């Protein structure tokens, strides 16, 4: 599975990845609106640089989770996890319920709020380019190789190596995205705490779709069980009532 | 006027106002008409119209189960109104959803694009099927009016039990699945509400709500039509509700305890207050009211209990569907007027449909005396005087339609359509030309008013013909040009030199003539050099030698003062490419900058700057 590794300690905040993304997808300029969040992402910015104190530039983008919450909740299959890794979106299938926006633990999918015909917008890891054997526009544009593209396993190996080579440099010696919510295809190495990227400060390693799975699995048995119970109850109560009628003394009802 | 008429009139007006909001919603999109945002993608429409709406319609399956499965025949009189409410409730849910969906014309997509792992997919299917089942359950009532459809009716009646059981099965599923919708958001929903057994919680509370909604509706319509309330029957429902609410409370608190979340109740936070409010509305007060036989059998007690439970569970649904996520997401969402109006109008339209049905079909044992039909006995045409009297019943309808149309019109009138354009264009009222010698204007759009020599500008720019230079008046929504549009070098925010800071009282607090020659055009060229004041502006050993300097632009300042620093940082942070031009500039850009600088040097006697030597690798 393809993945992206972003090393915060290498990023110099030149915004070239952001620019490359905008050029690749022909996204017009954007300015803060009432409905945008202050992390720089919007329907017109699929990746952004979040600036934190002391020269820390954190590139935010869709994490392309291995078991994505957004894909599991979409009632019409407009979002899809491809075997190459990217989580992609299909305009024609979407019905605009915005459940994906609610479900994403990183708050990634954004909406075309000002359009009369609005769509979900988020990073798609340049799926077309990947299919053609190229790397995404953003990683290609990075002058510092702060954000690199490759096979997920290889990138994790690289990250491990960097952590080994630089003891004490990285925050908690952690590869962000290796395990959270079942693992993501966008990994981070950082010297600061990156938990602000998700809504929950302590994301579980359990993939989020599993939370609903039990309930969804219970659907057919509950459906059938309820039907059987109702028919049974109807019959039992009916018989009891009939018996009561019969048991009544003959003269009682006259 | 009669109670019913006033009530209907109000409903028509609300529906009309909502329709105008609906027009705006579809004409301008969601962003500008609602307060939804990337932080709050689901708002009042999902919380109230959909999640609460479905729960409010739970009376249908609860009462049919009681009558046809438990065979409690005594409740038969309230079956039809309960089924009708459920049917209209589901229609309202679907209509409400149409406003919320971004692409409502794709609402049928779940029918063909199956996604069995999505809770919303399951809800969509169940709502669809159950609405159909409800239509089949209710249709014998209107069909009763004519004998023409007797066959269909008897067919429907024969299979009623099948529909009832199907309805219960479907309701069980989606009432609970509405809770499953939020299972995937453990990171957002507050622990007082988030629990893995949310579906079970939703199902139990839906039963309680169903019972109390039927009670409320029965009480309300009896009040409206001045009928005798079915108090003994409702008291029995109340007694059943006590059990259901008690079970709900038990499960709720055991769950809280098991998850160790009880402590949050006393945390004193926004959430804990909301939890206490909710719990008293749904559990504590109704339980007290309904378990005392005397209040249970009194009209007032029933009113209070049913209202509390209905509002409380709606509150619970709204909490789960978004309100209790706000501390995680940091959203400040408050529904916009159009969101509230549209929701209110969907409800009003459903209530109007309900009233129409009870007045025209045998939903109750006896149709209410139609207040509008009272005078129907009068002839439509008075032969004696040769005048058309009109059908009196029509008269009321004319009033309603008038109110409705007026409401739509008034609603549309008050929509600030011009301000709704999402590009944020403001209206520019045409004002009488002031002209004159001097004006005080907000020329820099920062509300620091400046004294503007209007006459002087007019003269230097070429007399009356030159008005258009500032007042072009041809771009919609444009204002007169700001100062900086001509005095371009004074207010560029990208400049290292912040002119407005230097000029503002809270900043440098310098008068114009401090830097600019008096009686000279105010521009960069006439300004004194920076290092006249800032003796130490250019650090010793800077890469750029600045001679003959005016205010430095960003590029100059960058290269003068920043490149050194970039080099230092690059070494310190181990980011080797930080000080290279092409790291930030594309090769062409770097080239063009070099050319521009070279060109600038040409025209000058002494070279402006000398480019830094930076080695590329
Ligand atoms: S980060 Fe969010 S949008 Fe991206 S794949 Fe994961 S759940 Fe989906
Ligand atoms: S908004 Fe579109 S993509 Fe997102 S869950 Fe709904 S249908 Fe799927």
mmCIF file of C-alpha atoms in Angstrom, chain B residues 227-557:
data_model
loop_
_atom_site.group_PDB
_atom_site.id
_atom_site.type_symbol
_atom_site.label_atom_id
_atom_site.label_comp_id
_atom_site.label_asym_id
_atom_site.label_seq_id
_atom_site.Cartn_x
_atom_site.Cartn_y
_atom_site.Cartn_z
ATOM 1 C CA UNK B 227 -63.724 17.330 22.685
ATOM 2 C CA UNK B 228 -63.698 15.410 25.900
ATOM 3 C CA UNK B 229 -60.221 14.119 26.622
ATOM 4 C CA UNK B 230 -59.823 10.357 26.886
ATOM 5 C CA UNK B 231 -58.279 10.741 30.321
ATOM 6 C CA UNK B 232 -58.741 7.188 31.662
ATOM 7 C CA UNK B 233 -57.167 5.721 28.563
ATOM 8 C CA UNK B 234 -54.308 8.203 28.663
ATOM 9 C CA UNK B 235 -53.765 7.450 32.331
ATOM 10 C CA UNK B 236 -53.221 3.827 31.372
ATOM 11 C CA UNK B 237 -50.671 4.896 28.779
ATOM 12 C CA UNK B 238 -49.041 6.968 31.496
ATOM 13 C CA UNK B 239 -48.810 3.933 33.732
ATOM 14 C CA UNK B 240 -47.132 1.973 30.967
ATOM 15 C CA UNK B 241 -44.783 4.901 30.411
ATOM 16 C CA UNK B 242 -43.715 4.776 34.049
ATOM 17 C CA UNK B 243 -42.394 1.277 33.494
ATOM 18 C CA UNK B 244 -40.649 2.158 30.269
ATOM 19 C CA UNK B 245 -39.071 5.295 31.703
ATOM 20 C CA UNK B 246 -37.991 3.386 34.783
ATOM 21 C CA UNK B 247 -36.296 0.750 32.633
ATOM 22 C CA UNK B 248 -34.709 3.516 30.581
ATOM 23 C CA UNK B 249 -33.428 5.243 33.696
ATOM 24 C CA UNK B 250 -32.068 1.982 35.038
ATOM 25 C CA UNK B 251 -30.213 1.139 31.844
ATOM 26 C CA UNK B 252 -28.973 4.702 31.488
ATOM 27 C CA UNK B 253 -27.488 4.908 34.954
ATOM 28 C CA UNK B 254 -26.145 1.357 35.079
ATOM 29 C CA UNK B 255 -24.417 2.073 31.804
ATOM 30 C CA UNK B 256 -22.993 5.331 33.129
ATOM 31 C CA UNK B 257 -21.774 3.534 36.212
ATOM 32 C CA UNK B 258 -20.290 0.646 34.277
ATOM 33 C CA UNK B 259 -18.365 3.012 32.059
ATOM 34 C CA UNK B 260 -17.286 5.043 35.052
ATOM 35 C CA UNK B 261 -18.849 8.156 33.614
ATOM 36 C CA UNK B 262 -21.037 9.019 36.592
ATOM 37 C CA UNK B 263 -18.458 11.512 37.781
ATOM 38 C CA UNK B 264 -19.077 13.734 34.784
ATOM 39 C CA UNK B 265 -22.555 14.538 36.108
ATOM 40 C CA UNK B 266 -21.061 16.528 38.924
ATOM 41 C CA UNK B 267 -18.220 18.058 36.978
ATOM 42 C CA UNK B 268 -20.095 21.338 36.822
ATOM 43 C CA UNK B 269 -19.384 21.671 33.125
ATOM 44 C CA UNK B 270 -21.833 22.715 30.398
ATOM 45 C CA UNK B 271 -22.386 19.041 29.679
ATOM 46 C CA UNK B 272 -23.207 18.127 33.244
ATOM 47 C CA UNK B 273 -25.800 20.886 33.483
ATOM 48 C CA UNK B 274 -27.363 19.748 30.223
ATOM 49 C CA UNK B 275 -27.377 16.183 31.491
ATOM 50 C CA UNK B 276 -29.161 17.182 34.674
ATOM 51 C CA UNK B 277 -31.724 19.196 32.708
ATOM 52 C CA UNK B 278 -32.281 16.298 30.362
ATOM 53 C CA UNK B 279 -32.539 13.718 33.103
ATOM 54 C CA UNK B 280 -35.069 15.764 35.042
ATOM 55 C CA UNK B 281 -37.173 16.304 31.942
ATOM 56 C CA UNK B 282 -37.143 12.724 30.755
ATOM 57 C CA UNK B 283 -36.772 10.735 33.928
ATOM 58 C CA UNK B 284 -37.180 12.393 37.287
ATOM 59 C CA UNK B 285 -40.178 14.733 36.987
ATOM 60 C CA UNK B 286 -42.293 12.538 34.673
ATOM 61 C CA UNK B 287 -41.650 9.511 36.868
ATOM 62 C CA UNK B 288 -42.921 11.416 39.896
ATOM 63 C CA UNK B 289 -45.895 12.876 38.056
ATOM 64 C CA UNK B 290 -46.972 9.656 36.433
ATOM 65 C CA UNK B 291 -46.532 7.319 39.353
ATOM 66 C CA UNK B 292 -48.904 9.306 41.563
ATOM 67 C CA UNK B 293 -52.353 8.018 40.525
ATOM 68 C CA UNK B 294 -54.054 11.320 41.239
ATOM 69 C CA UNK B 295 -51.841 13.375 38.907
ATOM 70 C CA UNK B 296 -51.851 10.605 36.365
ATOM 71 C CA UNK B 297 -55.614 10.801 36.149
ATOM 72 C CA UNK B 298 -55.687 14.575 36.047
ATOM 73 C CA UNK B 299 -55.571 16.547 32.856
ATOM 74 C CA UNK B 300 -52.894 18.874 34.147
ATOM 75 C CA UNK B 301 -50.639 16.062 35.282
ATOM 76 C CA UNK B 302 -50.895 14.348 31.926
ATOM 77 C CA UNK B 303 -50.211 17.583 30.084
ATOM 78 C CA UNK B 304 -47.118 18.292 32.125
ATOM 79 C CA UNK B 305 -45.725 14.777 31.987
ATOM 80 C CA UNK B 306 -46.264 14.309 28.276
ATOM 81 C CA UNK B 307 -44.847 17.707 27.365
ATOM 82 C CA UNK B 308 -41.802 17.126 29.546
ATOM 83 C CA UNK B 309 -41.045 13.716 28.108
ATOM 84 C CA UNK B 310 -41.589 14.859 24.532
ATOM 85 C CA UNK B 311 -39.388 17.919 24.890
ATOM 86 C CA UNK B 312 -36.864 16.043 27.012
ATOM 87 C CA UNK B 313 -36.304 13.247 24.553
ATOM 88 C CA UNK B 314 -36.120 15.716 21.668
ATOM 89 C CA UNK B 315 -33.490 17.477 23.751
ATOM 90 C CA UNK B 316 -31.689 14.176 24.245
ATOM 91 C CA UNK B 317 -31.628 13.543 20.504
ATOM 92 C CA UNK B 318 -30.331 17.021 19.783
ATOM 93 C CA UNK B 319 -27.658 16.538 22.440
ATOM 94 C CA UNK B 320 -26.492 13.284 20.920
ATOM 95 C CA UNK B 321 -26.731 14.558 17.367
ATOM 96 C CA UNK B 322 -24.387 17.453 17.867
ATOM 97 C CA UNK B 323 -24.852 19.698 20.872
ATOM 98 C CA UNK B 324 -22.709 17.518 23.098
ATOM 99 C CA UNK B 325 -19.930 17.355 20.527
ATOM 100 C CA UNK B 326 -19.272 21.056 20.678
ATOM 101 C CA UNK B 327 -16.632 20.906 23.363
ATOM 102 C CA UNK B 328 -14.656 18.404 21.307
ATOM 103 C CA UNK B 329 -15.028 20.254 18.032
ATOM 104 C CA UNK B 330 -14.950 23.755 19.455
ATOM 105 C CA UNK B 331 -17.927 24.773 17.384
ATOM 106 C CA UNK B 332 -20.107 27.743 18.230
ATOM 107 C CA UNK B 333 -23.043 26.614 16.175
ATOM 108 C CA UNK B 334 -26.432 28.207 16.707
ATOM 109 C CA UNK B 335 -29.068 27.389 14.096
ATOM 110 C CA UNK B 336 -29.745 30.201 11.674
ATOM 111 C CA UNK B 337 -33.179 31.745 11.223
ATOM 112 C CA UNK B 338 -33.698 29.920 7.969
ATOM 113 C CA UNK B 339 -32.876 26.582 9.558
ATOM 114 C CA UNK B 340 -35.426 27.165 12.304
ATOM 115 C CA UNK B 341 -38.053 28.514 9.913
ATOM 116 C CA UNK B 342 -37.742 25.587 7.546
ATOM 117 C CA UNK B 343 -37.993 23.075 10.379
ATOM 118 C CA UNK B 344 -40.987 24.899 11.828
ATOM 119 C CA UNK B 345 -42.712 24.997 8.497
ATOM 120 C CA UNK B 346 -42.217 21.299 7.880
ATOM 121 C CA UNK B 347 -43.823 20.598 11.252
ATOM 122 C CA UNK B 348 -46.645 23.052 10.576
ATOM 123 C CA UNK B 349 -47.388 21.506 7.217
ATOM 124 C CA UNK B 350 -47.539 18.070 8.837
ATOM 125 C CA UNK B 351 -49.916 19.346 11.518
ATOM 126 C CA UNK B 352 -52.123 20.932 8.846
ATOM 127 C CA UNK B 353 -52.233 17.632 7.010
ATOM 128 C CA UNK B 354 -53.163 15.920 10.278
ATOM 129 C CA UNK B 355 -56.000 18.363 10.915
ATOM 130 C CA UNK B 356 -57.224 17.928 7.361
ATOM 131 C CA UNK B 357 -57.278 14.168 7.804
ATOM 132 C CA UNK B 358 -59.180 14.190 11.092
ATOM 133 C CA UNK B 359 -61.731 16.602 9.674
ATOM 134 C CA UNK B 360 -62.361 14.655 6.503
ATOM 135 C CA UNK B 361 -61.835 10.991 7.361
ATOM 136 C CA UNK B 362 -62.919 8.825 10.211
ATOM 137 C CA UNK B 363 -59.688 8.982 12.158
ATOM 138 C CA UNK B 364 -61.678 9.325 15.347
ATOM 139 C CA UNK B 365 -64.923 7.530 16.057
ATOM 140 C CA UNK B 366 -66.684 10.798 15.339
ATOM 141 C CA UNK B 367 -65.313 13.467 13.019
ATOM 142 C CA UNK B 368 -64.982 16.772 14.820
ATOM 143 C CA UNK B 369 -67.613 19.302 13.986
ATOM 144 C CA UNK B 370 -65.979 21.171 11.199
ATOM 145 C CA UNK B 371 -65.956 24.787 12.281
ATOM 146 C CA UNK B 372 -65.687 25.863 8.700
ATOM 147 C CA UNK B 373 -68.670 23.828 7.587
ATOM 148 C CA UNK B 374 -71.050 25.189 10.189
ATOM 149 C CA UNK B 375 -72.775 27.635 7.898
ATOM 150 C CA UNK B 376 -72.826 25.370 4.919
ATOM 151 C CA UNK B 377 -76.603 25.201 5.072
ATOM 152 C CA UNK B 378 -76.935 28.656 3.523
ATOM 153 C CA UNK B 379 -77.616 28.646 -0.215
ATOM 154 C CA UNK B 380 -74.707 29.516 -2.385
ATOM 155 C CA UNK B 381 -76.908 31.600 -4.581
ATOM 156 C CA UNK B 382 -79.629 33.803 -3.178
ATOM 157 C CA UNK B 383 -82.417 33.728 -5.734
ATOM 158 C CA UNK B 384 -84.393 36.506 -4.092
ATOM 159 C CA UNK B 385 -81.683 39.082 -4.476
ATOM 160 C CA UNK B 386 -79.908 37.463 -7.404
ATOM 161 C CA UNK B 387 -76.591 37.551 -5.560
ATOM 162 C CA UNK B 388 -73.837 35.033 -5.253
ATOM 163 C CA UNK B 389 -73.117 34.422 -1.611
ATOM 164 C CA UNK B 390 -70.156 32.226 -2.115
ATOM 165 C CA UNK B 391 -69.535 29.000 -0.301
ATOM 166 C CA UNK B 392 -68.971 29.965 3.296
ATOM 167 C CA UNK B 393 -66.525 27.161 3.762
ATOM 168 C CA UNK B 394 -64.416 28.619 0.984
ATOM 169 C CA UNK B 395 -64.205 31.868 2.812
ATOM 170 C CA UNK B 396 -61.979 30.353 5.515
ATOM 171 C CA UNK B 397 -59.806 28.758 2.881
ATOM 172 C CA UNK B 398 -59.373 32.077 1.143
ATOM 173 C CA UNK B 399 -58.138 33.507 4.406
ATOM 174 C CA UNK B 400 -55.675 30.671 4.803
ATOM 175 C CA UNK B 401 -54.339 30.959 1.301
ATOM 176 C CA UNK B 402 -54.087 34.696 1.620
ATOM 177 C CA UNK B 403 -52.148 34.333 4.841
ATOM 178 C CA UNK B 404 -49.929 31.721 3.231
ATOM 179 C CA UNK B 405 -49.155 33.735 0.121
ATOM 180 C CA UNK B 406 -48.601 36.858 2.175
ATOM 181 C CA UNK B 407 -46.255 34.985 4.476
ATOM 182 C CA UNK B 408 -44.227 33.730 1.531
ATOM 183 C CA UNK B 409 -44.097 37.234 0.081
ATOM 184 C CA UNK B 410 -43.146 38.870 3.346
ATOM 185 C CA UNK B 411 -40.576 36.184 3.954
ATOM 186 C CA UNK B 412 -39.014 36.735 0.549
ATOM 187 C CA UNK B 413 -39.088 40.474 1.049
ATOM 188 C CA UNK B 414 -37.068 40.273 4.204
ATOM 189 C CA UNK B 415 -34.491 37.934 2.829
ATOM 190 C CA UNK B 416 -31.348 39.995 2.359
ATOM 191 C CA UNK B 417 -30.811 38.466 -1.058
ATOM 192 C CA UNK B 418 -28.133 40.931 -2.053
ATOM 193 C CA UNK B 419 -26.106 40.115 1.013
ATOM 194 C CA UNK B 420 -26.562 36.405 0.517
ATOM 195 C CA UNK B 421 -24.195 36.204 -2.422
ATOM 196 C CA UNK B 422 -21.505 34.036 -0.983
ATOM 197 C CA UNK B 423 -18.741 36.198 -2.352
ATOM 198 C CA UNK B 424 -19.697 38.639 0.315
ATOM 199 C CA UNK B 425 -20.482 41.614 -1.890
ATOM 200 C CA UNK B 426 -21.912 44.444 0.159
ATOM 201 C CA UNK B 427 -24.488 46.845 -1.093
ATOM 202 C CA UNK B 428 -23.294 50.299 -1.983
ATOM 203 C CA UNK B 429 -26.058 52.824 -1.617
ATOM 204 C CA UNK B 430 -25.969 55.687 -4.045
ATOM 205 C CA UNK B 431 -25.170 58.818 -2.060
ATOM 206 C CA UNK B 432 -25.236 62.403 -3.065
ATOM 207 C CA UNK B 433 -21.864 63.574 -4.247
ATOM 208 C CA UNK B 434 -20.151 65.521 -1.520
ATOM 209 C CA UNK B 435 -17.060 66.666 -3.302
ATOM 210 C CA UNK B 436 -15.746 69.839 -1.780
ATOM 211 C CA UNK B 437 -12.400 71.009 -0.533
ATOM 212 C CA UNK B 438 -11.569 68.549 2.175
ATOM 213 C CA UNK B 439 -13.284 65.367 3.330
ATOM 214 C CA UNK B 440 -12.771 63.056 6.209
ATOM 215 C CA UNK B 441 -12.728 59.591 4.730
ATOM 216 C CA UNK B 442 -12.103 56.033 5.733
ATOM 217 C CA UNK B 443 -9.676 55.811 2.865
ATOM 218 C CA UNK B 444 -7.721 52.861 4.094
ATOM 219 C CA UNK B 445 -10.762 50.858 5.135
ATOM 220 C CA UNK B 446 -9.383 50.526 8.610
ATOM 221 C CA UNK B 447 -11.625 53.109 10.262
ATOM 222 C CA UNK B 448 -8.690 55.340 10.952
ATOM 223 C CA UNK B 449 -10.253 58.396 9.362
ATOM 224 C CA UNK B 450 -7.966 60.642 7.350
ATOM 225 C CA UNK B 451 -8.294 64.158 6.124
ATOM 226 C CA UNK B 452 -8.534 63.890 2.361
ATOM 227 C CA UNK B 453 -7.937 66.875 0.111
ATOM 228 C CA UNK B 454 -10.652 66.136 -2.407
ATOM 229 C CA UNK B 455 -10.287 69.350 -4.402
ATOM 230 C CA UNK B 456 -6.556 68.988 -4.641
ATOM 231 C CA UNK B 457 -6.833 65.423 -5.930
ATOM 232 C CA UNK B 458 -9.488 66.417 -8.422
ATOM 233 C CA UNK B 459 -7.304 69.198 -9.781
ATOM 234 C CA UNK B 460 -4.098 67.221 -10.059
ATOM 235 C CA UNK B 461 -5.890 64.306 -11.702
ATOM 236 C CA UNK B 462 -7.527 66.379 -14.421
ATOM 237 C CA UNK B 463 -10.676 68.147 -13.272
ATOM 238 C CA UNK B 464 -14.224 66.862 -13.459
ATOM 239 C CA UNK B 465 -13.367 64.282 -16.094
ATOM 240 C CA UNK B 466 -11.232 62.486 -13.589
ATOM 241 C CA UNK B 467 -14.020 61.414 -11.206
ATOM 242 C CA UNK B 468 -14.006 57.935 -12.693
ATOM 243 C CA UNK B 469 -10.427 57.473 -11.661
ATOM 244 C CA UNK B 470 -11.615 56.838 -8.140
ATOM 245 C CA UNK B 471 -15.373 56.518 -8.519
ATOM 246 C CA UNK B 472 -15.508 54.058 -11.398
ATOM 247 C CA UNK B 473 -19.073 53.004 -10.602
ATOM 248 C CA UNK B 474 -18.975 50.161 -13.070
ATOM 249 C CA UNK B 475 -18.130 47.179 -10.939
ATOM 250 C CA UNK B 476 -21.150 45.845 -9.070
ATOM 251 C CA UNK B 477 -20.833 46.466 -5.397
ATOM 252 C CA UNK B 478 -17.663 48.459 -5.764
ATOM 253 C CA UNK B 479 -16.803 51.426 -3.625
ATOM 254 C CA UNK B 480 -14.646 54.393 -4.441
ATOM 255 C CA UNK B 481 -11.023 53.423 -4.666
ATOM 256 C CA UNK B 482 -9.106 53.234 -1.469
ATOM 257 C CA UNK B 483 -6.057 55.463 -1.004
ATOM 258 C CA UNK B 484 -3.665 52.615 -1.491
ATOM 259 C CA UNK B 485 -4.991 51.847 -4.954
ATOM 260 C CA UNK B 486 -3.035 54.855 -6.275
ATOM 261 C CA UNK B 487 -0.567 55.292 -3.485
ATOM 262 C CA UNK B 488 0.330 51.722 -4.068
ATOM 263 C CA UNK B 489 3.604 51.772 -2.258
ATOM 264 C CA UNK B 490 2.184 52.885 1.028
ATOM 265 C CA UNK B 491 0.100 50.085 2.321
ATOM 266 C CA UNK B 492 1.234 46.789 0.994
ATOM 267 C CA UNK B 493 0.816 44.239 3.706
ATOM 268 C CA UNK B 494 3.519 42.158 2.180
ATOM 269 C CA UNK B 495 5.970 44.978 2.587
ATOM 270 C CA UNK B 496 8.587 44.762 5.234
ATOM 271 C CA UNK B 497 7.795 48.399 5.719
ATOM 272 C CA UNK B 498 4.443 48.780 7.464
ATOM 273 C CA UNK B 499 3.252 52.203 6.483
ATOM 274 C CA UNK B 500 0.060 52.008 8.492
ATOM 275 C CA UNK B 501 1.994 51.048 11.588
ATOM 276 C CA UNK B 502 4.303 53.984 11.196
ATOM 277 C CA UNK B 503 1.365 56.329 10.693
ATOM 278 C CA UNK B 504 -1.007 55.023 13.329
ATOM 279 C CA UNK B 505 -1.173 56.683 16.734
ATOM 280 C CA UNK B 506 -0.713 53.384 18.499
ATOM 281 C CA UNK B 507 2.312 52.556 16.362
ATOM 282 C CA UNK B 508 5.002 54.915 15.190
ATOM 283 C CA UNK B 509 2.688 57.886 15.548
ATOM 284 C CA UNK B 510 4.484 59.874 12.890
ATOM 285 C CA UNK B 511 2.955 62.684 10.893
ATOM 286 C CA UNK B 512 3.211 62.565 7.106
ATOM 287 C CA UNK B 513 5.838 65.254 6.913
ATOM 288 C CA UNK B 514 8.107 63.422 9.277
ATOM 289 C CA UNK B 515 9.211 61.278 6.335
ATOM 290 C CA UNK B 516 7.714 62.958 3.271
ATOM 291 C CA UNK B 517 8.630 66.402 2.003
ATOM 292 C CA UNK B 518 5.818 68.805 2.680
ATOM 293 C CA UNK B 519 3.880 69.886 -0.445
ATOM 294 C CA UNK B 520 5.282 66.987 -2.423
ATOM 295 C CA UNK B 521 3.332 63.968 -3.690
ATOM 296 C CA UNK B 522 3.327 61.432 -0.925
ATOM 297 C CA UNK B 523 5.000 58.347 -2.204
ATOM 298 C CA UNK B 524 7.953 56.141 -1.596
ATOM 299 C CA UNK B 525 10.182 58.245 -3.784
ATOM 300 C CA UNK B 526 9.628 61.358 -1.709
ATOM 301 C CA UNK B 527 10.127 59.574 1.554
ATOM 302 C CA UNK B 528 13.258 59.862 3.548
ATOM 303 C CA UNK B 529 15.451 56.854 3.871
ATOM 304 C CA UNK B 530 14.828 54.311 6.564
ATOM 305 C CA UNK B 531 18.254 54.525 8.051
ATOM 306 C CA UNK B 532 17.788 58.192 8.739
ATOM 307 C CA UNK B 533 15.739 57.109 11.712
ATOM 308 C CA UNK B 534 16.771 53.493 11.964
ATOM 309 C CA UNK B 535 20.487 53.965 12.106
ATOM 310 C CA UNK B 536 21.034 50.276 12.631
ATOM 311 C CA UNK B 537 18.579 49.001 10.025
ATOM 312 C CA UNK B 538 20.996 47.107 7.892
ATOM 313 C CA UNK B 539 23.079 44.838 10.025
ATOM 314 C CA UNK B 540 26.800 45.105 9.651
ATOM 315 C CA UNK B 541 28.089 42.504 7.273
ATOM 316 C CA UNK B 542 24.722 42.099 5.533
ATOM 317 C CA UNK B 543 24.798 40.380 2.183
ATOM 318 C CA UNK B 544 23.208 43.361 0.532
ATOM 319 C CA UNK B 545 24.789 46.727 0.398
ATOM 320 C CA UNK B 546 22.022 49.219 0.435
ATOM 321 C CA UNK B 547 22.813 52.559 -1.002
ATOM 322 C CA UNK B 548 20.483 55.327 -2.082
ATOM 323 C CA UNK B 549 17.768 53.573 -0.209
ATOM 324 C CA UNK B 550 14.076 54.442 0.044
ATOM 325 C CA UNK B 551 11.588 52.235 1.856
ATOM 326 C CA UNK B 552 12.700 48.654 1.299
ATOM 327 C CA UNK B 553 10.253 46.247 -0.276
ATOM 328 C CA UNK B 554 9.791 42.738 1.012
ATOM 329 C CA UNK B 555 12.193 41.261 -1.460
ATOM 330 C CA UNK B 556 14.963 43.699 -0.591
ATOM 331 C CA UNK B 557 14.459 43.445 3.100
#
